[in-house]
Coordinates of C-alpha atoms and ligand atoms in Angstrom, one line a residue:
X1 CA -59.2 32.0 -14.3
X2 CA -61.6 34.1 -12.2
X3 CA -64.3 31.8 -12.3
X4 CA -62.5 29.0 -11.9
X5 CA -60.5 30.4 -8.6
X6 CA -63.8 31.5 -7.3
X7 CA -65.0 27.5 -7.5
X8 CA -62.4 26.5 -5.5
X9 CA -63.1 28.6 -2.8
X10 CA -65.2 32.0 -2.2
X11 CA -63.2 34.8 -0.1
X12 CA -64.4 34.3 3.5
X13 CA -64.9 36.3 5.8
X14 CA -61.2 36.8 6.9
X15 CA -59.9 37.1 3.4
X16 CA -62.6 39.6 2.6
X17 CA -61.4 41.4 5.7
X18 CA -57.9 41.2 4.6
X19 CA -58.7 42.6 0.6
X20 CA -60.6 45.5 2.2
X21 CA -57.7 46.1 5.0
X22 CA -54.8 46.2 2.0
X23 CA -57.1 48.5 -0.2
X24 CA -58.1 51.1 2.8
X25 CA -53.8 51.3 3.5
X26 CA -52.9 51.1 0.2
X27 CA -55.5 54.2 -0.7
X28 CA -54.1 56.5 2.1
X29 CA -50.4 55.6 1.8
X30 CA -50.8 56.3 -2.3
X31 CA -53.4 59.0 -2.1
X32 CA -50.8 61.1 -3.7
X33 CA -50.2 59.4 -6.7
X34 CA -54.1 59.6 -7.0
X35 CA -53.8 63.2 -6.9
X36 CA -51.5 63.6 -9.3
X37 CA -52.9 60.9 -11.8
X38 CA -56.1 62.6 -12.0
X39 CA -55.0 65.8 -12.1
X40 CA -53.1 64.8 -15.5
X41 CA -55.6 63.3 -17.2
X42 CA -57.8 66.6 -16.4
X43 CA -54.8 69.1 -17.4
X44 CA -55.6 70.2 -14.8
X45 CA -58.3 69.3 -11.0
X46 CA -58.1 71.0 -8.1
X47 CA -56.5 68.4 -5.2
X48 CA -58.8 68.9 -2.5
X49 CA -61.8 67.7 -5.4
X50 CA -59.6 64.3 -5.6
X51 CA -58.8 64.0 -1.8
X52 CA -62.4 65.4 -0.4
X53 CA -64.8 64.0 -3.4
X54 CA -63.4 61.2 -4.5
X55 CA -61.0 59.3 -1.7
X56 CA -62.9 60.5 1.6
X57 CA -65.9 58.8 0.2
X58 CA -63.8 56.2 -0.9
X59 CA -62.0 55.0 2.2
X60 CA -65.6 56.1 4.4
X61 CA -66.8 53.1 2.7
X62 CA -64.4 50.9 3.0
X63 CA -64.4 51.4 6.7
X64 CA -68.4 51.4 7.1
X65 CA -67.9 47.7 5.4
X66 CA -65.2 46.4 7.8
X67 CA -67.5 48.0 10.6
X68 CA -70.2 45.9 9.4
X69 CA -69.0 43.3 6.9
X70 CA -69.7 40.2 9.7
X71 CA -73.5 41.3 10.5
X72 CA -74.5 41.7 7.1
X73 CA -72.8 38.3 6.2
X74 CA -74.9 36.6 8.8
X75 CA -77.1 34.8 7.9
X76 CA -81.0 36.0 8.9
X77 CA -83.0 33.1 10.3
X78 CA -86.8 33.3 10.8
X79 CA -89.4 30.8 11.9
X80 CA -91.5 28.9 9.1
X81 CA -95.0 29.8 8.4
X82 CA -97.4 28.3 10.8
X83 CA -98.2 25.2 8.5
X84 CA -94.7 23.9 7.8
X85 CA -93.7 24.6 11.3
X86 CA -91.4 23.7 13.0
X87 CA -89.3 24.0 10.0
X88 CA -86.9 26.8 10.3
X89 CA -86.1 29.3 7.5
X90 CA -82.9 31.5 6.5
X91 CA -81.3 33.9 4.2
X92 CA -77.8 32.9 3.1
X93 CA -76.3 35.9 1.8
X94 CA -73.7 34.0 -0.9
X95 CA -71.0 35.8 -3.3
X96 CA -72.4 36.0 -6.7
X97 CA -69.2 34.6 -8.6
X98 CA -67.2 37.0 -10.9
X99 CA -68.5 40.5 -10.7
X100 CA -67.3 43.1 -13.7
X101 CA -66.8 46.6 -13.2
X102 CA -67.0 49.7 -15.5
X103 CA -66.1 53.1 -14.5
X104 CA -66.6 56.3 -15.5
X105 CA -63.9 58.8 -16.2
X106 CA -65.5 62.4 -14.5
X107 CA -64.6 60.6 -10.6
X108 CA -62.4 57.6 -12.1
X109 CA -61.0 56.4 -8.6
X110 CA -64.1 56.6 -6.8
X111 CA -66.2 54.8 -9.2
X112 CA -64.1 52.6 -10.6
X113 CA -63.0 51.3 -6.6
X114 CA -66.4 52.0 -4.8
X115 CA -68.3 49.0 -6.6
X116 CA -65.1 46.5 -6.1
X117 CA -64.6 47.8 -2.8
X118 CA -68.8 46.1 -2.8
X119 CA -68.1 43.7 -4.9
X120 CA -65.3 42.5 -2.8
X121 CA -67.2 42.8 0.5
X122 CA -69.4 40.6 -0.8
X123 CA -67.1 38.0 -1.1
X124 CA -66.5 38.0 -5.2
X125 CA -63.7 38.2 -7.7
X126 CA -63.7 41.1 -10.2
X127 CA -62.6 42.4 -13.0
X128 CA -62.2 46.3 -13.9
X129 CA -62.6 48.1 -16.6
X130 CA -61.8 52.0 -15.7
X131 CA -62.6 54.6 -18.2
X132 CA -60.2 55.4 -21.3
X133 CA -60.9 59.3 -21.1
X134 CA -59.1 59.1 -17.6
X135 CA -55.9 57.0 -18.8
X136 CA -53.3 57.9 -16.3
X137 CA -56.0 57.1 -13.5
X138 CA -56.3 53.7 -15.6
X139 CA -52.4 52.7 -15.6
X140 CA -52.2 53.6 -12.2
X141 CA -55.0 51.3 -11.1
X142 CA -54.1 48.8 -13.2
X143 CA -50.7 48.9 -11.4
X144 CA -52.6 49.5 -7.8
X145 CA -54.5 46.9 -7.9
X146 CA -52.3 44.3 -9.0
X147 CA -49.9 44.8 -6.6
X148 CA -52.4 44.4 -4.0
X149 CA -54.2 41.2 -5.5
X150 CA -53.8 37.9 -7.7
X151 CA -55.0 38.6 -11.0
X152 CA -57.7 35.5 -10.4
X153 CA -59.0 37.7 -7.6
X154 CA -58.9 41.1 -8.9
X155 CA -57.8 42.5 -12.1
X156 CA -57.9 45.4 -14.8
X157 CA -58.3 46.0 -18.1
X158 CA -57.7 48.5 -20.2
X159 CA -59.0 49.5 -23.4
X160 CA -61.5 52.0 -25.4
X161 CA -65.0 51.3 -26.4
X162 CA -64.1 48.5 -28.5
X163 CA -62.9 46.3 -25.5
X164 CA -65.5 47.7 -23.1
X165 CA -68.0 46.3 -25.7
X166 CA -66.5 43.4 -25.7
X167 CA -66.0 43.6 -22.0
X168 CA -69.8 44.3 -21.5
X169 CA -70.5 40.8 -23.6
X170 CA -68.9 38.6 -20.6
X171 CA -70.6 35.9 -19.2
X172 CA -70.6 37.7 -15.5
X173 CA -72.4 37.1 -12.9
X174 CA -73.6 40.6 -11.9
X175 CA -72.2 43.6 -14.4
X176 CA -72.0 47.5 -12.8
X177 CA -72.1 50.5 -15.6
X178 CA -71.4 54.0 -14.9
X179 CA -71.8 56.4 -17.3
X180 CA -74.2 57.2 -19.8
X181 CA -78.2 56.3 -20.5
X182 CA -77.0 55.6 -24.0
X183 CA -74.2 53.4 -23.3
X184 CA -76.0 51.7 -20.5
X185 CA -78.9 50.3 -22.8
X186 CA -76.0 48.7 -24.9
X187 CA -74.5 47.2 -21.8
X188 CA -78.0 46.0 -20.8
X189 CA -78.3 44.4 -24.5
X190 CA -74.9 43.0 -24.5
X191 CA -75.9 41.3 -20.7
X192 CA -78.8 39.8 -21.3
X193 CA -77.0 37.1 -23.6
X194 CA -76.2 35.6 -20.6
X195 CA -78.8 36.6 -18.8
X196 CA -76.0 39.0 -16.7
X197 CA -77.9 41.0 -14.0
X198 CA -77.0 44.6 -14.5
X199 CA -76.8 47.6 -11.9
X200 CA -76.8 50.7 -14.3
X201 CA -75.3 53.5 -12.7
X202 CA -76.5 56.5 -15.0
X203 CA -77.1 60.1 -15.5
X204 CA -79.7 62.6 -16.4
X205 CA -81.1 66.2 -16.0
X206 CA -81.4 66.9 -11.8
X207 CA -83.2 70.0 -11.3
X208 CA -82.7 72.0 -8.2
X209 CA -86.3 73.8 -7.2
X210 CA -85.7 76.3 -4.4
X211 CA -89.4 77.5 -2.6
X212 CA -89.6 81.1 -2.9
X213 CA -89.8 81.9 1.2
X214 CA -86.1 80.0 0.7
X215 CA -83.0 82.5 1.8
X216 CA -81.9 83.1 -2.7
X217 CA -77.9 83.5 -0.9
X218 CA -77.9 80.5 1.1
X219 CA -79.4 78.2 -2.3
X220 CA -77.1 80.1 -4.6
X221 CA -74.0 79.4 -2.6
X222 CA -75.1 75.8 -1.9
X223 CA -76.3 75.2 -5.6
X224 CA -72.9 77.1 -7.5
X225 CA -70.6 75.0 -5.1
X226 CA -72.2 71.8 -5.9
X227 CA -72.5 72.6 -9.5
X228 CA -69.0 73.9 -9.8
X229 CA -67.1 71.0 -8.3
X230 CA -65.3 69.3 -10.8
X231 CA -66.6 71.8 -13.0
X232 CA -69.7 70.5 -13.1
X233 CA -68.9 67.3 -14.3
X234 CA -70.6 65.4 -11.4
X235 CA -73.2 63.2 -12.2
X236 CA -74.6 64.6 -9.0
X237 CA -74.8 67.9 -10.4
X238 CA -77.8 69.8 -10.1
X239 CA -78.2 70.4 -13.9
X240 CA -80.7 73.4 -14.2
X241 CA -82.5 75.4 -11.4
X242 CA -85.8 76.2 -11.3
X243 CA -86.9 79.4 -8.8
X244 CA -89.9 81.4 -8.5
X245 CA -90.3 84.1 -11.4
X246 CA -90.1 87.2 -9.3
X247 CA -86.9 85.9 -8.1
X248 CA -84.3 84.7 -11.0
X249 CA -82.7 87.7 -11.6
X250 CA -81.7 87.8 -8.1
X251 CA -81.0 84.5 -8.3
X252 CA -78.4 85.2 -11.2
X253 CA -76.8 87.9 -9.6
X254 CA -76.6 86.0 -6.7
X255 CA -74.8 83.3 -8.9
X256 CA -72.2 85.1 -10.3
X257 CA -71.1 86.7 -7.0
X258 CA -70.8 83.5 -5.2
X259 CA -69.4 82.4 -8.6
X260 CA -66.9 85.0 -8.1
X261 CA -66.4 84.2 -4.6
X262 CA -65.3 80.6 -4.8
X263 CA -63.3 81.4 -8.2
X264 CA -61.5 84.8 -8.0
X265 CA -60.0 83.6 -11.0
X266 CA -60.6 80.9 -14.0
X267 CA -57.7 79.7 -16.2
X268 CA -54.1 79.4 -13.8
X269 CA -56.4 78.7 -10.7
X270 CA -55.8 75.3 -9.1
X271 CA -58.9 75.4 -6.8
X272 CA -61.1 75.0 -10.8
X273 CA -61.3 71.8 -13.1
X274 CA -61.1 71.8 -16.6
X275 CA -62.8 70.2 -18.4
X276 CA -61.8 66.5 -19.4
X277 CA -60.9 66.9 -23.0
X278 CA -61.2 69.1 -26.0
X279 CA -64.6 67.5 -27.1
X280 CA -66.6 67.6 -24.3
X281 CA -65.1 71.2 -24.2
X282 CA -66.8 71.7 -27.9
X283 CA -69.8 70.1 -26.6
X284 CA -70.5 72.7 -23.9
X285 CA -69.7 75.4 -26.3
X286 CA -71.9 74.1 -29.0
X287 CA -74.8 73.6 -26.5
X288 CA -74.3 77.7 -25.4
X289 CA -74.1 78.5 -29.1
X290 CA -77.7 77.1 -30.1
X291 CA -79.5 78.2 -26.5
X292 CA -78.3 81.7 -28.2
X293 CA -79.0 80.9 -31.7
X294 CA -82.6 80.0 -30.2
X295 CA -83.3 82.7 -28.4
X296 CA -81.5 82.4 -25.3
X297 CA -80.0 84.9 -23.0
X298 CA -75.9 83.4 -22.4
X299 CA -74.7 85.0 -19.0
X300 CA -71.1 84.5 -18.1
X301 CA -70.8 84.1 -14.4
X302 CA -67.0 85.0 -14.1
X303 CA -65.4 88.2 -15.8
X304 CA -62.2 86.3 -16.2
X305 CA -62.5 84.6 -19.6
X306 CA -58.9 85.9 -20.4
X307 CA -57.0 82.1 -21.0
X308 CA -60.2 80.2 -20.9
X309 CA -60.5 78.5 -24.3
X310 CA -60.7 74.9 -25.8
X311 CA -56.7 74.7 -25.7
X312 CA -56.4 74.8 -21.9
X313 CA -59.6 73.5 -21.1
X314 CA -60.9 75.9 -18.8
X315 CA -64.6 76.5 -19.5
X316 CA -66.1 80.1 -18.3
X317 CA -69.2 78.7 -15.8
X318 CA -72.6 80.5 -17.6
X319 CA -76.5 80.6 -16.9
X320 CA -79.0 80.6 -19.4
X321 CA -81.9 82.2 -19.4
X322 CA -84.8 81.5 -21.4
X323 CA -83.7 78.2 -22.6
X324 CA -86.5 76.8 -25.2
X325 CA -87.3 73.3 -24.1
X326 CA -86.0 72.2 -28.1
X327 CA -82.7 73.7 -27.0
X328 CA -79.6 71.3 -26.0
X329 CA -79.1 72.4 -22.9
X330 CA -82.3 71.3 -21.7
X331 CA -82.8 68.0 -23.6
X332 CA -79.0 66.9 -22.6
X333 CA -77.5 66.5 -19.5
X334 CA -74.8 69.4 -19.5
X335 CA -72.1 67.7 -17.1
X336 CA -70.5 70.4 -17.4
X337 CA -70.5 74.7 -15.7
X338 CA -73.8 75.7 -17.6
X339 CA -76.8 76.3 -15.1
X340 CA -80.3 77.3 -17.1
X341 CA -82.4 79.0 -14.7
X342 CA -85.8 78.3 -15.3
X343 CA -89.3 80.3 -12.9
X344 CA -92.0 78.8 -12.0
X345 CA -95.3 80.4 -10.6
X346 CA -96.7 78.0 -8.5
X347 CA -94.6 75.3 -6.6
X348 CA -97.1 72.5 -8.8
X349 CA -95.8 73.5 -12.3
X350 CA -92.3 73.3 -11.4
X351 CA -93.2 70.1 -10.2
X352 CA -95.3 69.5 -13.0
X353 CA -92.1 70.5 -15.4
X354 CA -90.1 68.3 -13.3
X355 CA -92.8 65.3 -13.9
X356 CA -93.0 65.6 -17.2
X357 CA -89.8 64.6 -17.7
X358 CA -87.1 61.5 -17.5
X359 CA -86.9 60.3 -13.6
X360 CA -83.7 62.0 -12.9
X361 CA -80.6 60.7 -10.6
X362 CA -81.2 63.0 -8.2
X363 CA -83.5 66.0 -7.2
X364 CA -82.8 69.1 -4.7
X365 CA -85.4 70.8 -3.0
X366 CA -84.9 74.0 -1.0
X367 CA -87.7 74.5 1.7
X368 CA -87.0 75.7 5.5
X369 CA -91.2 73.9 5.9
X370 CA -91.6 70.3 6.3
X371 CA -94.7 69.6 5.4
X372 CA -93.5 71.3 1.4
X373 CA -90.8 69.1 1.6
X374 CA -93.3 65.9 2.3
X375 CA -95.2 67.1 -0.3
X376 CA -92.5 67.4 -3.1
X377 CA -91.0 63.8 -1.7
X378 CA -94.3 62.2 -2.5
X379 CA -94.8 63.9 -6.0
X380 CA -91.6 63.4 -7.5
X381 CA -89.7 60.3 -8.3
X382 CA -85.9 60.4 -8.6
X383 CA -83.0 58.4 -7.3
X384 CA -82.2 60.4 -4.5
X385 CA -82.8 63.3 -3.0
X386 CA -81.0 66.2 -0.8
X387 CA -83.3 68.5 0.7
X388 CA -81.5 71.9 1.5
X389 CA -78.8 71.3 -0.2
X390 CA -77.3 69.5 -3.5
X391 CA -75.3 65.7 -3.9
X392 CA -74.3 64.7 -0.3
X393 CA -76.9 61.8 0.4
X394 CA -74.3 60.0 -2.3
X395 CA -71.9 60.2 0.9
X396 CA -74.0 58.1 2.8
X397 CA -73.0 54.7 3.4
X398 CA -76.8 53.6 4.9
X399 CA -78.3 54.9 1.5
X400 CA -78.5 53.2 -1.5
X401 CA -77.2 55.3 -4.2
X402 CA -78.4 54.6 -7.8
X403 CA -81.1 56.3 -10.0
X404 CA -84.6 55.1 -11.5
X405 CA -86.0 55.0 -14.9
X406 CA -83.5 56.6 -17.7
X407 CA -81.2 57.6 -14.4
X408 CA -80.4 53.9 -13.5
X409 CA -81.5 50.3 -12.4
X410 CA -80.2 49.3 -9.1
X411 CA -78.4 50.8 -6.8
X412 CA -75.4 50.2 -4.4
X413 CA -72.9 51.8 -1.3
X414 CA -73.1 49.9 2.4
X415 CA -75.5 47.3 2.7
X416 CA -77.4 47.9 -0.1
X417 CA -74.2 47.4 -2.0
X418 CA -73.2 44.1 0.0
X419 CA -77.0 42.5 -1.1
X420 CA -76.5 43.7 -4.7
X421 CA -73.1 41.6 -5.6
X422 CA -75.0 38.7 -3.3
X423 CA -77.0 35.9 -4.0
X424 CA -79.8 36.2 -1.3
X425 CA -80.0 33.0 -0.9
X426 CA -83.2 30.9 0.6
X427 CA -83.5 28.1 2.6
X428 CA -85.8 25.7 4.2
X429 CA -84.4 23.3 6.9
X430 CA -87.1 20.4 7.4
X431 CA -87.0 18.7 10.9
X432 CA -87.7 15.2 11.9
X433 CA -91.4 15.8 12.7
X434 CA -93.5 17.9 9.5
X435 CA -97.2 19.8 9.8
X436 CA -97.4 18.3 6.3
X437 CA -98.1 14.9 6.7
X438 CA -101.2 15.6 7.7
X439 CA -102.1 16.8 4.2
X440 CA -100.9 13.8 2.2
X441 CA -102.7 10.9 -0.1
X442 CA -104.5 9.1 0.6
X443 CA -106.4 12.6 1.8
X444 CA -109.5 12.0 4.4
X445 CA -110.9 14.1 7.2
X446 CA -108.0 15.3 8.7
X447 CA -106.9 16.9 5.9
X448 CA -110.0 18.6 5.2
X449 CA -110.0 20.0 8.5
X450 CA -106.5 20.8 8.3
X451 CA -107.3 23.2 4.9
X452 CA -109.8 24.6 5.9
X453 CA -108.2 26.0 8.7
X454 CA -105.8 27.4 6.3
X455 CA -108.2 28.8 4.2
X456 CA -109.7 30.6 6.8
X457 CA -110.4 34.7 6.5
Ligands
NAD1 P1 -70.1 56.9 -21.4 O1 -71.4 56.2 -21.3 O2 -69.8 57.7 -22.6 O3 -68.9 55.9 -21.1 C1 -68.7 55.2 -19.9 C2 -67.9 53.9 -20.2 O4 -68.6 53.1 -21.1 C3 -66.5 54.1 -20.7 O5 -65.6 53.5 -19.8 C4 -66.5 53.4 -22.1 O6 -65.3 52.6 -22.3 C5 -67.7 52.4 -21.9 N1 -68.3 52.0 -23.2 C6 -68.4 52.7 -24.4 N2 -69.0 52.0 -25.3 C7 -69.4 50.9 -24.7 C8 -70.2 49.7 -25.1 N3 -70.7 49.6 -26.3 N4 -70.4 48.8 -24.2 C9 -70.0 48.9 -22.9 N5 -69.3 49.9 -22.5 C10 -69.0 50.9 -23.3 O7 -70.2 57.9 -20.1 P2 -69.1 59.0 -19.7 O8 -69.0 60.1 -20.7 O9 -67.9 58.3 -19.2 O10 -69.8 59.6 -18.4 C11 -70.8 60.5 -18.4 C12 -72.1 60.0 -18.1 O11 -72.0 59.1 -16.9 C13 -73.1 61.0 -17.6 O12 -74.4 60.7 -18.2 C14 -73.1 60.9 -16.1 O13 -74.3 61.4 -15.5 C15 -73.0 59.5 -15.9 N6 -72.4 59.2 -14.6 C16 -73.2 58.5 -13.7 C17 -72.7 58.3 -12.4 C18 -73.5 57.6 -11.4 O14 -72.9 57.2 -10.4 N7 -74.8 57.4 -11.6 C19 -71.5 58.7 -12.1 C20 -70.7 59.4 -13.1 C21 -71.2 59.6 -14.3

């Protein structure tokens, strides 16, 4: 019904307007319902994460695409090249068709609606599936959604592996995955049946490397807060940390008293997340279990286990120290409160350690000197970067946001979003008198001289 809606007439511009208008109101007048959605299907997330982290972003974008959803629909003429001239050239930037969605559950409003809020931009219909580990968040968008749109515009469905699976094997035009690397090569598989272009919004380890003439308080404040939010269930998060070796164990001390400082308390405290269910609880635990069982040193960063267990949820934020490369917790992404600290000696073997491993999605790098910071820009490849600080260029709608190698293929957010769900289209416009008839059977001297003058150096 989607596709066949979509051939009678792609959103224009005005309708576009009008879908992104009606989401943008919508989103503020029910930001509460958000709230409380997500907080229920965490047992339990601090409000300010869903308002500040997940429907600021959200409704930034939305705005930064009505701001600029007319230039980037126009179309970009150029001139021919000097042989077909005076021929003119453009780009048509054309909706793609029907566009399929899956979210992730650890931000399940933000990027479940970020990609339509794209997709939708770009003038194409979609279809949702949001993650089944967030189900309240799904009913609510399901119910959202559908009050704002026709089903043959936008929809949702619901459903567990099994229908994302089955989800993942439409014949789409353009198919966006968030989650993980694993489940993203099945979506790839299942997409190439029809030849579906993917954007494959993934995960991986992002290492935070902080230069030792770098103020330790100022990275370990900036590091814990990114790495707390949502309990560290951000794919965003910087996963480990890697500081000079004279320098982690104030580096640790720092991290449990800015640990302390944000969290007085654990379990009862609204301001921390727990964790989204009792496996990925396990998980974590598990992963601290073996770093110990290998040799590991496990250090708490809060005093306040008391009511932290896998019934409520709450997961006691931890370092670890001496993490053997075999070890869990530094093969897997933690997405989750653990922070291994790793030293370096010189800047080049953290880099080296960093190399060595899958492109991460994102990479931070804490240096007050410039010319470090080229240096570390140039040597490493990851999807993004923040330099002084951890996750915000994600906030920015004139960056593309998506990873590279095991983190992701493709990217989207602002324009580069718009081009992804957009069929960039080209076009040649011949005019009544053509360069090229002077290269045509039955070929004689003029078109000798005309080809050689085009094969010139
Ligand atoms: P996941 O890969 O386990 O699941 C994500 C989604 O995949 C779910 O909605 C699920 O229904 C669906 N799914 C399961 N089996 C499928 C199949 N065979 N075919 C198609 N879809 C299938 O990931 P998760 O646990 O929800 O999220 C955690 C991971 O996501 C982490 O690696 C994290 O880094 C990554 N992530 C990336 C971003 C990003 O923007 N790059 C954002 C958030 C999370």
């Amino acid at each position: 019904r989607q596709r066949a809606a979509f051939r009678v007439g792609a959103p224009d511009y005005e309708r576009r307007r009008a879908a992104l208008r009606a989401l943008l109101n919508a989103l503020v007048d029910r930001r509460e319902e958000f709230v409380a959605a997500v907080n229920e299907d965490f047992g339990g997330r601090a409000r300010q994460e869903t308002l500040a982290l997940e429907l600021v972003p959200l409704t930034d974008g939305i705005r930064y695409a009505l701001r600029h959803l007319a230039s980037w629909m126009k179309p970009r003429r150029e001139v021919a090249a000097l042989n077909f001239l005076p021929a003119s050239t453009q780009v048509v930037a054309q909706p793609l068709g029907v566009v399929g969605v899956i979210g992730a559950w650890n931000y399940p409003v933000l990027l479940s609606l970020s990609p339509v809020v794209d997709a939708l931009a770009a003038g194409n219909h979609v279809l949702l599936k949001p993650s089944e580990l967030a189900p309240r968040t799904a009913e609510l968008l399901k119910d959202f959604l559908g009050s704002l749109f026709n089903a043959e515009h936008v929809a949702v469905v619901s459903g567990g592996a099994e229908v994302a699976a089955a989800f993942a094997a439409l014949p789409f035009d353009h198919l966006l995955f968030t989650g993980s690397t694993r489940v993203g090569k099945l979506v790839m598989r299942a997409a190439s049946e029809h030849l579906t272009p993917v954007t494959l919004e993934l995960g991986g380890k992002s290492p935070a490397i902080i230069h030792r003439e770098f103020p330790l308080r100022t990275a370990a404040e900036r590091i814990l807060t990114g790495k707390l939010y949502n309990a560290g269930q951000t794919c965003l998060a910087p996963d480990y940390v890697l500081v000079h070796e004279s320098q982690r164990d104030e580096f640790l001390r720092l991290a449990a008293e800015v640990t302390q400082q944000l969290y007085p308390t654990l379990a009862g405290n609204p301001d921390y997340t727990h964790i989204i269910n009792r496996e990925h609880y396990e998980r974590l635990a598990e992963y601290l279990r073996e770093a110990a069982d290998l040799g590991a040193r496990v250090m708490p960063l809060s005093v306040h286990a008391e009511g932290c267990n896998a019934e409520s949820r709450v997961f006691v934020p931890a370092a670890v120290l001496d993490a053997p490369d075999n070890a869990q917790v530094m093969s897997e992404e933690i997405f989750g409160p653990v922070l291994p600290i790793m030293t370096y000696r010189e800047l080049d073997d953290a880099l080296a350690y960093v190399n060595a491993r899958p492109r991460p999605l994102a990479l931070y790098y804490f240096d007050w000197n410039t010319s470090r910071v080229e240096r570390v820009l140039s040597a490493t490849t990851s999807g993004g970067v923040t330099v002084n600080d951890v996750i915000y260029h994600i906030a920015q709608n004139n960056l593309p946001f998506g990873g590279v190698g095991a983190s992701g293929i493709g990217a989207y957010h602002g324009r580069t979003g718009f081009e992804t769900f957009s069929h960039r289209k080209a076009v040649l416009v011949q005019k009544r008198f053509s360069a090229l008839q002077f290269i045509r059977p039955p070929y004689g001297a003029m078109a000798s001289r005309v080809i050689k003058f085009l094969l010139r150096k």
